[in-house]
Amino acid sequence: MPDSQPQPPHSPTPSGAAGSGALLLSGARLTDGRTVDVRLHGGRIEAVGTAGSLTPPAGRVDLLDLTGHLLLPAPAEPHVHGDTALTADLPGPVSYASADVQRRITEAALLQLGHGATALRAHVRVGDVAGLDALRAVLRARRSLRGLVELTAVAMPRMLTGVAGADGLAVLREAVKMGADVVGGCPDLDPDPAGYAEAVLEVAAEHGCPVDLHTDAADPARLTRLAAMAAGLRPGVTLGPCDGLGRLPAEAASRLAERLAAAGVGVVCLPQGGCEGPDEGMAPVRLLRAAGVRVAAGSGALRDVARPVGRGDPLEAAYQLAARHGLRPEDAYDAVSAAARAALGLPEVRVEAGFPAELLAVRGDRLAGALSLAYSRIVVHRGRVVARTSAVREYGDAIGAPDLGLPRQGRGEGGERLP
């Protein structure tokens, strides 16, 4: 449904971390075609019923008319470089001063929240020039954004092996003590990539942390060894963007995909472009999925020196998976929602009673249309509306054109005709 339809009235914004009252969403359309009411309470979906069947519970309740909107589980962002985001147009070298990083990561998180992502995983450099200041800034941003969006941090040291890597290993351990949620990094940049990965896995095992490694995955022997080391590690291992897998012969890539699936290693691809400059392809999503690998999709670099453009929009990532890589719209959206949440270790979301109230309402009535043209969005996090984007389209009148009954607006505010 085009964005020229009337917008729903603004509902009061509940206060408190998970909404102090209830929120009743009325007239929402689900992907299976049903039109329903959804009642939220205490940060969870309390009830789902046919349109008009649910009544507000006693006590405080907010009403939100979602007529004309498709209601979806909210997407999540599993791979963004928040410490360097939004630096493409800045003069001089990127500043890692704490205040600058906090401002950038906060702005980037709010941008992506507006698109619908209620949880984000930011890869943050530690050691070298940044030291631990960038991580401190991200952790401060996480506290300030609490109640709006869940922000987690991956500590990314540059070197972990040899004499030069001793400091990096100490910094990585300190980063975990400070509050980094995930241990990671880029083994491809270390003289001993296997040793780097082994060091990261060791620190993760010590602290019970997830692992998220930034790797091209172009070396079959190295990836095989990594899968063997990661097998069975809990709470889990994620690799991304794994562009190199897409450049391998299909038979070799299939064998590696089977090893990753057997080891329980997930992959985060970047359909909107990589993190290191010119696009060199993408991970073979369909091949990985066929092998049983959990494949999520993220944004990667967001308007930094290496990649000066980017929207950070999960629905655009899903659109790219469907339009360029042949996934069904449902599978493409799964990569930015259910699979992305799983990669972040978050509970599953369905529009059913008992599930977390992490939701995205998009103007439209079909998922394919929402991925194609989703300008108006309402974002619900922990049971309350936390972001709203409204767009109205206007067209000039065509003299003598037949009235085909198409939804449109030919007048501006106040009823005046467009020039």
Tab-separated table of N, CA, C and O in Angstrom, residues 250-369:
chain	number	residue	atom	x	y	z
A	250	ALA	N	32.725	-24.126	-6.721
A	250	ALA	CA	31.500	-24.524	-6.022
A	250	ALA	C	31.708	-25.769	-5.162
A	250	ALA	O	31.193	-25.852	-4.038
A	251	GLU	N	32.470	-26.739	-5.662
A	251	GLU	CA	32.670	-27.970	-4.904
A	251	GLU	C	33.435	-27.702	-3.616
A	251	GLU	O	33.078	-28.215	-2.545
A	252	ALA	N	34.485	-26.869	-3.698
A	252	ALA	CA	35.264	-26.537	-2.506
A	252	ALA	C	34.423	-25.743	-1.516
A	252	ALA	O	34.466	-25.983	-0.300
A	253	ALA	N	33.644	-24.790	-2.031
A	253	ALA	CA	32.785	-23.993	-1.157
A	253	ALA	C	31.743	-24.865	-0.466
A	253	ALA	O	31.429	-24.662	0.710
A	254	SER	N	31.212	-25.855	-1.176
A	254	SER	CA	30.217	-26.750	-0.582
A	254	SER	C	30.812	-27.563	0.559
A	254	SER	O	30.172	-27.739	1.609
A	255	ARG	N	32.033	-28.057	0.378
A	255	ARG	CA	32.677	-28.822	1.446
A	255	ARG	C	32.890	-27.957	2.684
A	255	ARG	O	32.663	-28.392	3.817
A	256	LEU	N	33.340	-26.723	2.457
A	256	LEU	CA	33.563	-25.822	3.583
A	256	LEU	C	32.242	-25.472	4.278
A	256	LEU	O	32.193	-25.382	5.511
A	257	ALA	N	31.202	-25.277	3.497
A	257	ALA	CA	29.893	-24.966	4.082
A	257	ALA	C	29.421	-26.112	4.976
A	257	ALA	O	28.881	-25.889	6.069
A	258	GLU	N	29.650	-27.339	4.547
A	258	GLU	CA	29.260	-28.499	5.361
A	258	GLU	C	30.044	-28.544	6.664
A	258	GLU	O	29.501	-28.894	7.714
A	259	ARG	N	31.336	-28.177	6.605
A	259	ARG	CA	32.154	-28.172	7.822
A	259	ARG	C	31.680	-27.081	8.784
A	259	ARG	O	31.652	-27.289	9.999
A	260	LEU	N	31.337	-25.921	8.241
A	260	LEU	CA	30.829	-24.849	9.094
A	260	LEU	C	29.514	-25.271	9.753
A	260	LEU	O	29.293	-25.020	10.943
A	261	ALA	N	28.647	-25.889	8.985
A	261	ALA	CA	27.359	-26.331	9.538
A	261	ALA	C	27.571	-27.371	10.633
A	261	ALA	O	26.922	-27.317	11.687
A	262	ALA	N	28.474	-28.314	10.390
A	262	ALA	CA	28.729	-29.362	11.385
A	262	ALA	C	29.309	-28.788	12.669
A	262	ALA	O	29.043	-29.302	13.766
A	263	ALA	N	30.094	-27.705	12.542
A	263	ALA	CA	30.706	-27.077	13.713
A	263	ALA	C	29.766	-26.101	14.406
A	263	ALA	O	30.093	-25.574	15.471
A	264	GLY	N	28.603	-25.840	13.804
A	264	GLY	CA	27.670	-24.877	14.388
A	264	GLY	C	28.104	-23.441	14.239
A	264	GLY	O	27.690	-22.567	15.011
A	265	VAL	N	28.946	-23.157	13.240
A	265	VAL	CA	29.445	-21.802	13.012
A	265	VAL	C	28.484	-21.053	12.098
A	265	VAL	O	28.133	-21.544	11.020
A	266	GLY	N	28.060	-19.874	12.516
A	266	GLY	CA	27.182	-19.050	11.698
A	266	GLY	C	27.959	-18.081	10.837
A	266	GLY	O	29.134	-17.798	11.086
A	267	VAL	N	27.309	-17.576	9.795
A	267	VAL	CA	27.925	-16.629	8.869
A	267	VAL	C	27.051	-15.386	8.769
A	267	VAL	O	25.829	-15.491	8.648
A	268	VAL	N	27.694	-14.217	8.838
A	268	VAL	CA	27.005	-12.949	8.596
A	268	VAL	C	27.527	-12.375	7.288
A	268	VAL	O	28.709	-12.025	7.174
A	269	CYS	N	26.661	-12.321	6.281
A	269	CYS	CA	27.050	-11.741	5.000
A	269	CYS	C	26.678	-10.259	4.971
A	269	CYS	O	25.922	-9.777	5.818
A	270	LEU	N	27.225	-9.554	3.987
A	270	LEU	CA	27.002	-8.108	3.873
A	270	LEU	C	26.493	-7.783	2.469
A	270	LEU	O	27.261	-7.398	1.585
A	271	PRO	N	25.188	-7.931	2.226
A	271	PRO	CA	24.645	-7.729	0.879
A	271	PRO	C	24.799	-6.306	0.348
A	271	PRO	O	24.793	-6.096	-0.864
A	272	GLN	N	24.917	-5.325	1.239
A	272	GLN	CA	25.004	-3.933	0.800
A	272	GLN	C	26.434	-3.508	0.497
A	272	GLN	O	26.671	-2.361	0.128
A	273	GLY	N	27.406	-4.412	0.655
A	273	GLY	CA	28.801	-4.091	0.371
A	273	GLY	C	29.689	-4.417	1.547
A	273	GLY	O	29.251	-4.426	2.697
A	274	GLY	N	30.958	-4.704	1.250
A	274	GLY	CA	31.895	-5.100	2.293
A	274	GLY	C	32.387	-3.941	3.131
A	274	GLY	O	31.892	-2.818	3.033
A	275	CYS	N	33.384	-4.231	3.953
A	275	CYS	CA	33.891	-3.243	4.910
A	275	CYS	C	35.239	-2.658	4.498
A	275	CYS	O	35.731	-1.731	5.140
A	276	GLU	N	35.848	-3.209	3.465
A	276	GLU	CA	37.232	-2.850	3.175
A	276	GLU	C	37.412	-2.214	1.806
A	276	GLU	O	38.427	-2.395	1.151
A	277	GLY	N	36.420	-1.510	1.317
A	277	GLY	CA	36.596	-0.822	0.041
A	277	GLY	C	35.806	-1.481	-1.075
A	277	GLY	O	34.672	-1.905	-0.874
A	278	PRO	N	36.393	-1.593	-2.278
A	278	PRO	CA	35.664	-2.090	-3.444
A	278	PRO	C	35.017	-3.447	-3.191
A	278	PRO	O	35.594	-4.324	-2.555
A	279	ASP	N	33.820	-3.594	-3.709
A	279	ASP	CA	33.057	-4.815	-3.502
A	279	ASP	C	33.707	-5.967	-4.262
A	279	ASP	O	33.941	-5.876	-5.466
A	280	GLU	N	33.989	-7.043	-3.550
A	280	GLU	CA	34.588	-8.219	-4.172
A	280	GLU	C	33.632	-9.408	-4.112
A	280	GLU	O	34.053	-10.559	-4.020
A	281	GLY	N	32.363	-9.132	-4.186
A	281	GLY	CA	31.391	-10.212	-4.145
A	281	GLY	C	30.830	-10.413	-2.755
A	281	GLY	O	30.999	-9.581	-1.866
A	282	MET	N	30.155	-11.548	-2.584
A	282	MET	CA	29.511	-11.816	-1.304
A	282	MET	C	29.548	-13.312	-1.039
A	282	MET	O	29.706	-14.122	-1.951
A	283	ALA	N	29.394	-13.664	0.213
A	283	ALA	CA	29.323	-15.071	0.586
A	283	ALA	C	28.206	-15.763	-0.193
A	283	ALA	O	27.151	-15.161	-0.435
A	284	PRO	N	28.398	-17.028	-0.590
A	284	PRO	CA	27.371	-17.749	-1.351
A	284	PRO	C	26.208	-18.161	-0.452
A	284	PRO	O	26.170	-19.259	0.102
A	285	VAL	N	25.258	-17.270	-0.304
A	285	VAL	CA	24.199	-17.431	0.690
A	285	VAL	C	23.380	-18.698	0.454
A	285	VAL	O	23.125	-19.469	1.389
A	286	ARG	N	22.966	-18.929	-0.752
A	286	ARG	CA	22.113	-20.088	-1.026
A	286	ARG	C	22.870	-21.391	-0.775
A	286	ARG	O	22.309	-22.354	-0.246
A	287	LEU	N	24.129	-21.434	-1.144
A	287	LEU	CA	24.939	-22.631	-0.910
A	287	LEU	C	25.094	-22.891	0.583
A	287	LEU	O	24.967	-24.023	1.045
A	288	LEU	N	25.362	-21.832	1.351
A	288	LEU	CA	25.521	-21.977	2.795
A	288	LEU	C	24.224	-22.437	3.448
A	288	LEU	O	24.219	-23.330	4.300
A	289	ARG	N	23.123	-21.837	3.052
A	289	ARG	CA	21.827	-22.214	3.623
A	289	ARG	C	21.495	-23.669	3.289
A	289	ARG	O	20.969	-24.403	4.129
A	290	ALA	N	21.798	-24.089	2.063
A	290	ALA	CA	21.515	-25.466	1.661
A	290	ALA	C	22.311	-26.464	2.498
A	290	ALA	O	21.854	-27.583	2.738
A	291	ALA	N	23.498	-26.047	2.947
A	291	ALA	CA	24.337	-26.922	3.771
A	291	ALA	C	23.901	-26.929	5.235
A	291	ALA	O	24.427	-27.711	6.028
A	292	GLY	N	22.992	-26.041	5.596
A	292	GLY	CA	22.525	-25.982	6.977
A	292	GLY	C	23.199	-24.931	7.823
A	292	GLY	O	23.029	-24.909	9.047
A	293	VAL	N	23.957	-24.025	7.189
A	293	VAL	CA	24.600	-22.939	7.934
A	293	VAL	C	23.575	-21.851	8.232
A	293	VAL	O	22.785	-21.479	7.357
A	294	ARG	N	23.582	-21.353	9.448
A	294	ARG	CA	22.728	-20.208	9.794
A	294	ARG	C	23.358	-18.954	9.185
A	294	ARG	O	24.472	-18.564	9.522
A	295	VAL	N	22.634	-18.322	8.249
A	295	VAL	CA	23.159	-17.155	7.542
A	295	VAL	C	22.340	-15.928	7.914
A	295	VAL	O	21.123	-15.886	7.697
A	296	ALA	N	23.004	-14.947	8.485
A	296	ALA	CA	22.376	-13.659	8.791
A	296	ALA	C	22.968	-12.614	7.859
A	296	ALA	O	23.974	-12.851	7.181
A	297	ALA	N	22.350	-11.455	7.826
A	297	ALA	CA	22.825	-10.369	6.961
A	297	ALA	C	22.964	-9.093	7.769
A	297	ALA	O	22.096	-8.776	8.586
A	298	GLY	N	24.054	-8.364	7.534
A	298	GLY	CA	24.304	-7.114	8.237
A	298	GLY	C	24.658	-5.992	7.283
A	298	GLY	O	24.632	-6.160	6.060
A	299	SER	N	25.029	-4.853	7.850
A	299	SER	CA	25.313	-3.655	7.054
A	299	SER	C	26.793	-3.439	6.793
A	299	SER	O	27.169	-2.892	5.766
A	300	GLY	N	27.649	-3.824	7.742
A	300	GLY	CA	29.079	-3.590	7.568
A	300	GLY	C	29.438	-2.133	7.779
A	300	GLY	O	28.932	-1.466	8.679
A	301	ALA	N	30.328	-1.635	6.921
A	301	ALA	CA	30.759	-0.240	7.033
A	301	ALA	C	29.591	0.689	6.743
A	301	ALA	O	28.763	0.423	5.872
A	302	LEU	N	29.538	1.790	7.470
A	302	LEU	CA	28.438	2.740	7.319
A	302	LEU	C	29.004	4.135	7.126
A	302	LEU	O	29.359	4.821	8.084
A	303	ARG	N	29.151	4.518	5.876
A	303	ARG	CA	29.619	5.856	5.514
A	303	ARG	C	30.962	6.192	6.145
A	303	ARG	O	31.126	7.248	6.770
A	304	ASP	N	31.918	5.301	5.992
A	304	ASP	CA	33.269	5.602	6.472
A	304	ASP	C	34.202	5.792	5.282
A	304	ASP	O	33.754	5.850	4.129
A	305	VAL	N	35.498	5.906	5.544
A	305	VAL	CA	36.451	6.205	4.479
A	305	VAL	C	36.467	5.092	3.434
A	305	VAL	O	36.555	5.345	2.230
A	306	ALA	N	36.386	3.831	3.886
A	306	ALA	CA	36.423	2.712	2.953
A	306	ALA	C	35.155	2.615	2.114
A	306	ALA	O	35.205	2.231	0.946
A	307	ARG	N	34.026	2.956	2.693
A	307	ARG	CA	32.747	2.858	1.986
A	307	ARG	C	31.892	4.055	2.368
A	307	ARG	O	31.176	4.037	3.367
A	308	PRO	N	31.963	5.133	1.554
A	308	PRO	CA	31.349	6.406	1.960
A	308	PRO	C	29.836	6.476	1.822
A	308	PRO	O	29.245	7.501	2.142
A	309	VAL	N	29.201	5.431	1.328
A	309	VAL	CA	27.742	5.427	1.247
A	309	VAL	C	27.199	4.267	2.065
A	309	VAL	O	27.926	3.331	2.404
A	310	GLY	N	25.940	4.317	2.371
A	310	GLY	CA	25.318	3.235	3.121
A	310	GLY	C	24.160	3.746	3.938
A	310	GLY	O	24.220	4.839	4.502
A	311	ARG	N	23.107	2.937	3.988
A	311	ARG	CA	21.902	3.330	4.727
A	311	ARG	C	21.806	2.631	6.074
A	311	ARG	O	21.066	3.070	6.933
A	312	GLY	N	22.498	1.516	6.232
A	312	GLY	CA	22.348	0.766	7.475
A	312	GLY	C	20.940	0.243	7.657
A	312	GLY	O	20.459	0.127	8.784
A	313	ASP	N	20.283	-0.100	6.548
A	313	ASP	CA	18.875	-0.482	6.578
A	313	ASP	C	18.743	-1.994	6.404
A	313	ASP	O	19.059	-2.535	5.343
A	314	PRO	N	18.255	-2.714	7.423
A	314	PRO	CA	18.096	-4.162	7.282
A	314	PRO	C	17.168	-4.557	6.143
A	314	PRO	O	17.382	-5.592	5.499
A	315	LEU	N	16.143	-3.762	5.886
A	315	LEU	CA	15.235	-4.118	4.803
A	315	LEU	C	15.904	-3.982	3.447
A	315	LEU	O	15.572	-4.704	2.506
A	316	GLU	N	16.861	-3.063	3.320
A	316	GLU	CA	17.621	-2.983	2.075
A	316	GLU	C	18.506	-4.218	1.921
A	316	GLU	O	18.658	-4.758	0.821
A	317	ALA	N	19.112	-4.676	3.027
A	317	ALA	CA	19.910	-5.900	2.963
A	317	ALA	C	19.048	-7.073	2.519
A	317	ALA	O	19.463	-7.885	1.675
A	318	ALA	N	17.846	-7.183	3.066
A	318	ALA	CA	16.941	-8.258	2.667
A	318	ALA	C	16.539	-8.110	1.203
A	318	ALA	O	16.447	-9.107	0.463
A	319	TYR	N	16.298	-6.886	0.784
A	319	TYR	CA	15.967	-6.636	-0.629
A	319	TYR	C	17.085	-7.119	-1.540
A	319	TYR	O	16.844	-7.772	-2.562
A	320	GLN	N	18.335	-6.821	-1.172
A	320	GLN	CA	19.471	-7.255	-1.985
A	320	GLN	C	19.546	-8.779	-2.050
A	320	GLN	O	19.847	-9.359	-3.102
A	321	LEU	N	19.294	-9.453	-0.946
A	321	LEU	CA	19.315	-10.915	-0.943
A	321	LEU	C	18.242	-11.485	-1.866
A	321	LEU	O	18.456	-12.505	-2.532
A	322	ALA	N	17.093	-10.839	-1.897
A	322	ALA	CA	16.010	-11.323	-2.750
A	322	ALA	C	16.237	-10.945	-4.213
A	322	ALA	O	16.065	-11.781	-5.117
A	323	ALA	N	16.652	-9.702	-4.454
A	323	ALA	CA	16.755	-9.213	-5.831
A	323	ALA	C	17.999	-9.719	-6.552
A	323	ALA	O	17.948	-10.039	-7.743
A	324	ARG	N	19.118	-9.814	-5.831
A	324	ARG	CA	20.375	-10.164	-6.494
A	324	ARG	C	20.806	-11.606	-6.262
A	324	ARG	O	21.594	-12.140	-7.035
A	325	HIS	N	20.325	-12.213	-5.196
A	325	HIS	CA	20.834	-13.531	-4.837
A	325	HIS	C	19.762	-14.619	-4.804
A	325	HIS	O	20.029	-15.733	-4.370
A	326	GLY	N	18.570	-14.293	-5.261
A	326	GLY	CA	17.567	-15.301	-5.517
A	326	GLY	C	16.847	-15.883	-4.323
A	326	GLY	O	16.190	-16.918	-4.443
A	327	LEU	N	16.935	-15.255	-3.155
A	327	LEU	CA	16.199	-15.762	-2.003
A	327	LEU	C	14.739	-15.336	-2.078
A	327	LEU	O	14.411	-14.264	-2.603
A	328	ARG	N	13.853	-16.189	-1.575
A	328	ARG	CA	12.460	-15.787	-1.434
A	328	ARG	C	12.392	-14.616	-0.449
A	328	ARG	O	13.220	-14.520	0.462
A	329	PRO	N	11.438	-13.713	-0.610
A	329	PRO	CA	11.331	-12.590	0.337
A	329	PRO	C	11.291	-13.049	1.792
A	329	PRO	O	11.897	-12.423	2.662
A	330	GLU	N	10.608	-14.164	2.065
A	330	GLU	CA	10.518	-14.663	3.438
A	330	GLU	C	11.890	-15.081	3.957
A	330	GLU	O	12.246	-14.810	5.108
A	331	ASP	N	12.677	-15.760	3.121
A	331	ASP	CA	14.010	-16.189	3.542
A	331	ASP	C	14.949	-14.999	3.664
A	331	ASP	O	15.811	-14.961	4.543
A	332	ALA	N	14.791	-14.023	2.767
A	332	ALA	CA	15.627	-12.826	2.823
A	332	ALA	C	15.362	-12.047	4.107
A	332	ALA	O	16.301	-11.577	4.772
A	333	TYR	N	14.083	-11.925	4.474
A	333	TYR	CA	13.779	-11.201	5.706
A	333	TYR	C	14.230	-11.983	6.930
A	333	TYR	O	14.670	-11.395	7.933
A	334	ASP	N	14.165	-13.305	6.868
A	334	ASP	CA	14.646	-14.136	7.965
A	334	ASP	C	16.123	-13.844	8.255
A	334	ASP	O	16.550	-13.859	9.413
A	335	ALA	N	16.907	-13.568	7.200
A	335	ALA	CA	18.338	-13.316	7.381
A	335	ALA	C	18.607	-12.059	8.196
A	335	ALA	O	19.640	-11.962	8.867
A	336	VAL	N	17.705	-11.093	8.158
A	336	VAL	CA	17.909	-9.858	8.916
A	336	VAL	C	17.077	-9.821	10.191
A	336	VAL	O	17.186	-8.866	10.967
A	337	SER	N	16.264	-10.847	10.409
A	337	SER	CA	15.438	-10.868	11.619
A	337	SER	C	15.766	-12.097	12.464
A	337	SER	O	16.621	-12.035	13.354
A	338	ALA	N	15.147	-13.242	12.185
A	338	ALA	CA	15.346	-14.425	13.032
A	338	ALA	C	16.804	-14.869	13.058
A	338	ALA	O	17.374	-15.119	14.129
A	339	ALA	N	17.444	-14.969	11.881
A	339	ALA	CA	18.841	-15.417	11.841
A	339	ALA	C	19.760	-14.385	12.469
A	339	ALA	O	20.743	-14.731	13.137
A	340	ALA	N	19.477	-13.109	12.258
A	340	ALA	CA	20.305	-12.058	12.853
A	340	ALA	C	20.179	-12.071	14.369
A	340	ALA	O	21.174	-11.921	15.091
A	341	ARG	N	18.976	-12.251	14.885
A	341	ARG	CA	18.795	-12.327	16.341
A	341	ARG	C	19.503	-13.554	16.905
A	341	ARG	O	20.098	-13.494	17.982
A	342	ALA	N	19.435	-14.674	16.186
A	342	ALA	CA	20.130	-15.875	16.648
A	342	ALA	C	21.634	-15.644	16.689
A	342	ALA	O	22.315	-16.094	17.624
A	343	ALA	N	22.162	-14.942	15.688
A	343	ALA	CA	23.594	-14.644	15.676
A	343	ALA	C	23.993	-13.796	16.872
A	343	ALA	O	25.119	-13.901	17.370
A	344	LEU	N	23.085	-12.959	17.346
A	344	LEU	CA	23.349	-12.107	18.499
A	344	LEU	C	23.012	-12.799	19.821
A	344	LEU	O	23.141	-12.201	20.891
A	345	GLY	N	22.552	-14.036	19.755
A	345	GLY	CA	22.206	-14.759	20.969
A	345	GLY	C	20.919	-14.288	21.613
A	345	GLY	O	20.716	-14.475	22.818
A	346	LEU	N	20.033	-13.698	20.821
A	346	LEU	CA	18.775	-13.163	21.339
A	346	LEU	C	17.644	-14.164	21.139
A	346	LEU	O	17.682	-14.987	20.222
A	347	PRO	N	16.618	-14.107	21.974
A	347	PRO	CA	15.499	-15.043	21.826
A	347	PRO	C	14.724	-14.803	20.539
A	347	PRO	O	14.701	-13.696	19.998
A	348	GLU	N	14.093	-15.847	20.074
A	348	GLU	CA	13.293	-15.780	18.853
A	348	GLU	C	12.102	-14.840	19.051
A	348	GLU	O	11.565	-14.715	20.155
A	349	VAL	N	11.688	-14.195	17.955
A	349	VAL	CA	10.497	-13.341	17.979
A	349	VAL	C	9.518	-13.841	16.919
A	349	VAL	O	9.887	-14.044	15.761
A	350	ARG	N	8.303	-14.045	17.333
A	350	ARG	CA	7.188	-14.303	16.417
A	350	ARG	C	6.032	-13.415	16.848
A	350	ARG	O	5.952	-13.024	18.021
A	351	VAL	N	5.133	-13.139	15.927
A	351	VAL	CA	3.953	-12.363	16.296
A	351	VAL	C	2.933	-13.345	16.869
A	351	VAL	O	1.902	-13.668	16.277
A	352	GLU	N	3.267	-13.836	18.047
A	352	GLU	CA	2.441	-14.793	18.766
A	352	GLU	C	2.554	-14.501	20.264
A	352	GLU	O	3.563	-13.945	20.715
A	353	ALA	N	1.541	-14.895	20.999
A	353	ALA	CA	1.538	-14.657	22.443
A	353	ALA	C	2.738	-15.337	23.098
A	353	ALA	O	3.095	-16.468	22.767
A	354	GLY	N	3.364	-14.599	24.030
A	354	GLY	CA	4.479	-15.122	24.794
A	354	GLY	C	5.841	-14.731	24.271
A	354	GLY	O	6.835	-14.867	24.986
A	355	PHE	N	5.919	-14.231	23.046
A	355	PHE	CA	7.208	-13.870	22.475
A	355	PHE	C	7.561	-12.417	22.804
A	355	PHE	O	6.684	-11.605	23.116
A	356	PRO	N	8.851	-12.076	22.747
A	356	PRO	CA	9.263	-10.693	23.027
A	356	PRO	C	8.580	-9.702	22.086
A	356	PRO	O	8.389	-9.983	20.899
A	357	ALA	N	8.223	-8.556	22.624
A	357	ALA	CA	7.550	-7.516	21.844
A	357	ALA	C	8.595	-6.663	21.130
A	357	ALA	O	8.796	-5.490	21.450
A	358	GLU	N	9.282	-7.281	20.161
A	358	GLU	CA	10.254	-6.610	19.294
A	358	GLU	C	9.663	-6.651	17.898
A	358	GLU	O	9.717	-7.673	17.208
A	359	LEU	N	9.080	-5.541	17.449
A	359	LEU	CA	8.237	-5.563	16.256
A	359	LEU	C	8.530	-4.380	15.343
A	359	LEU	O	8.987	-3.320	15.788
A	360	LEU	N	8.243	-4.586	14.067
A	360	LEU	CA	8.351	-3.529	13.070
A	360	LEU	C	7.078	-3.514	12.245
A	360	LEU	O	6.700	-4.537	11.662
A	361	ALA	N	6.412	-2.372	12.204
A	361	ALA	CA	5.238	-2.192	11.358
A	361	ALA	C	5.643	-1.361	10.149
A	361	ALA	O	6.195	-0.266	10.291
A	362	VAL	N	5.381	-1.899	8.962
A	362	VAL	CA	5.754	-1.240	7.710
A	362	VAL	C	4.494	-1.025	6.892
A	362	VAL	O	3.663	-1.931	6.764
A	363	ARG	N	4.338	0.173	6.330
A	363	ARG	CA	3.162	0.419	5.512
A	363	ARG	C	3.206	-0.498	4.296
A	363	ARG	O	4.151	-0.488	3.527
A	364	GLY	N	2.170	-1.302	4.138
A	364	GLY	CA	2.095	-2.253	3.043
A	364	GLY	C	1.278	-3.457	3.461
A	364	GLY	O	0.841	-3.569	4.609
A	365	ASP	N	1.086	-4.383	2.526
A	365	ASP	CA	0.289	-5.563	2.860
A	365	ASP	C	0.963	-6.865	2.463
A	365	ASP	O	0.426	-7.934	2.726
A	366	ARG	N	2.139	-6.816	1.826
A	366	ARG	CA	2.878	-8.005	1.448
A	366	ARG	C	4.354	-7.797	1.753
A	366	ARG	O	4.858	-6.676	1.642
A	367	LEU	N	5.044	-8.877	2.097
A	367	LEU	CA	6.453	-8.754	2.448
A	367	LEU	C	7.293	-8.293	1.259
A	367	LEU	O	8.190	-7.461	1.406
A	368	ALA	N	7.012	-8.810	0.066
A	368	ALA	CA	7.779	-8.403	-1.111
A	368	ALA	C	7.663	-6.899	-1.334
A	368	ALA	O	8.648	-6.224	-1.667
A	369	GLY	N	6.458	-6.360	-1.146
A	369	GLY	CA	6.276	-4.920	-1.297
A	369	GLY	C	6.990	-4.139	-0.216
A	369	GLY	O	7.551	-3.072	-0.476
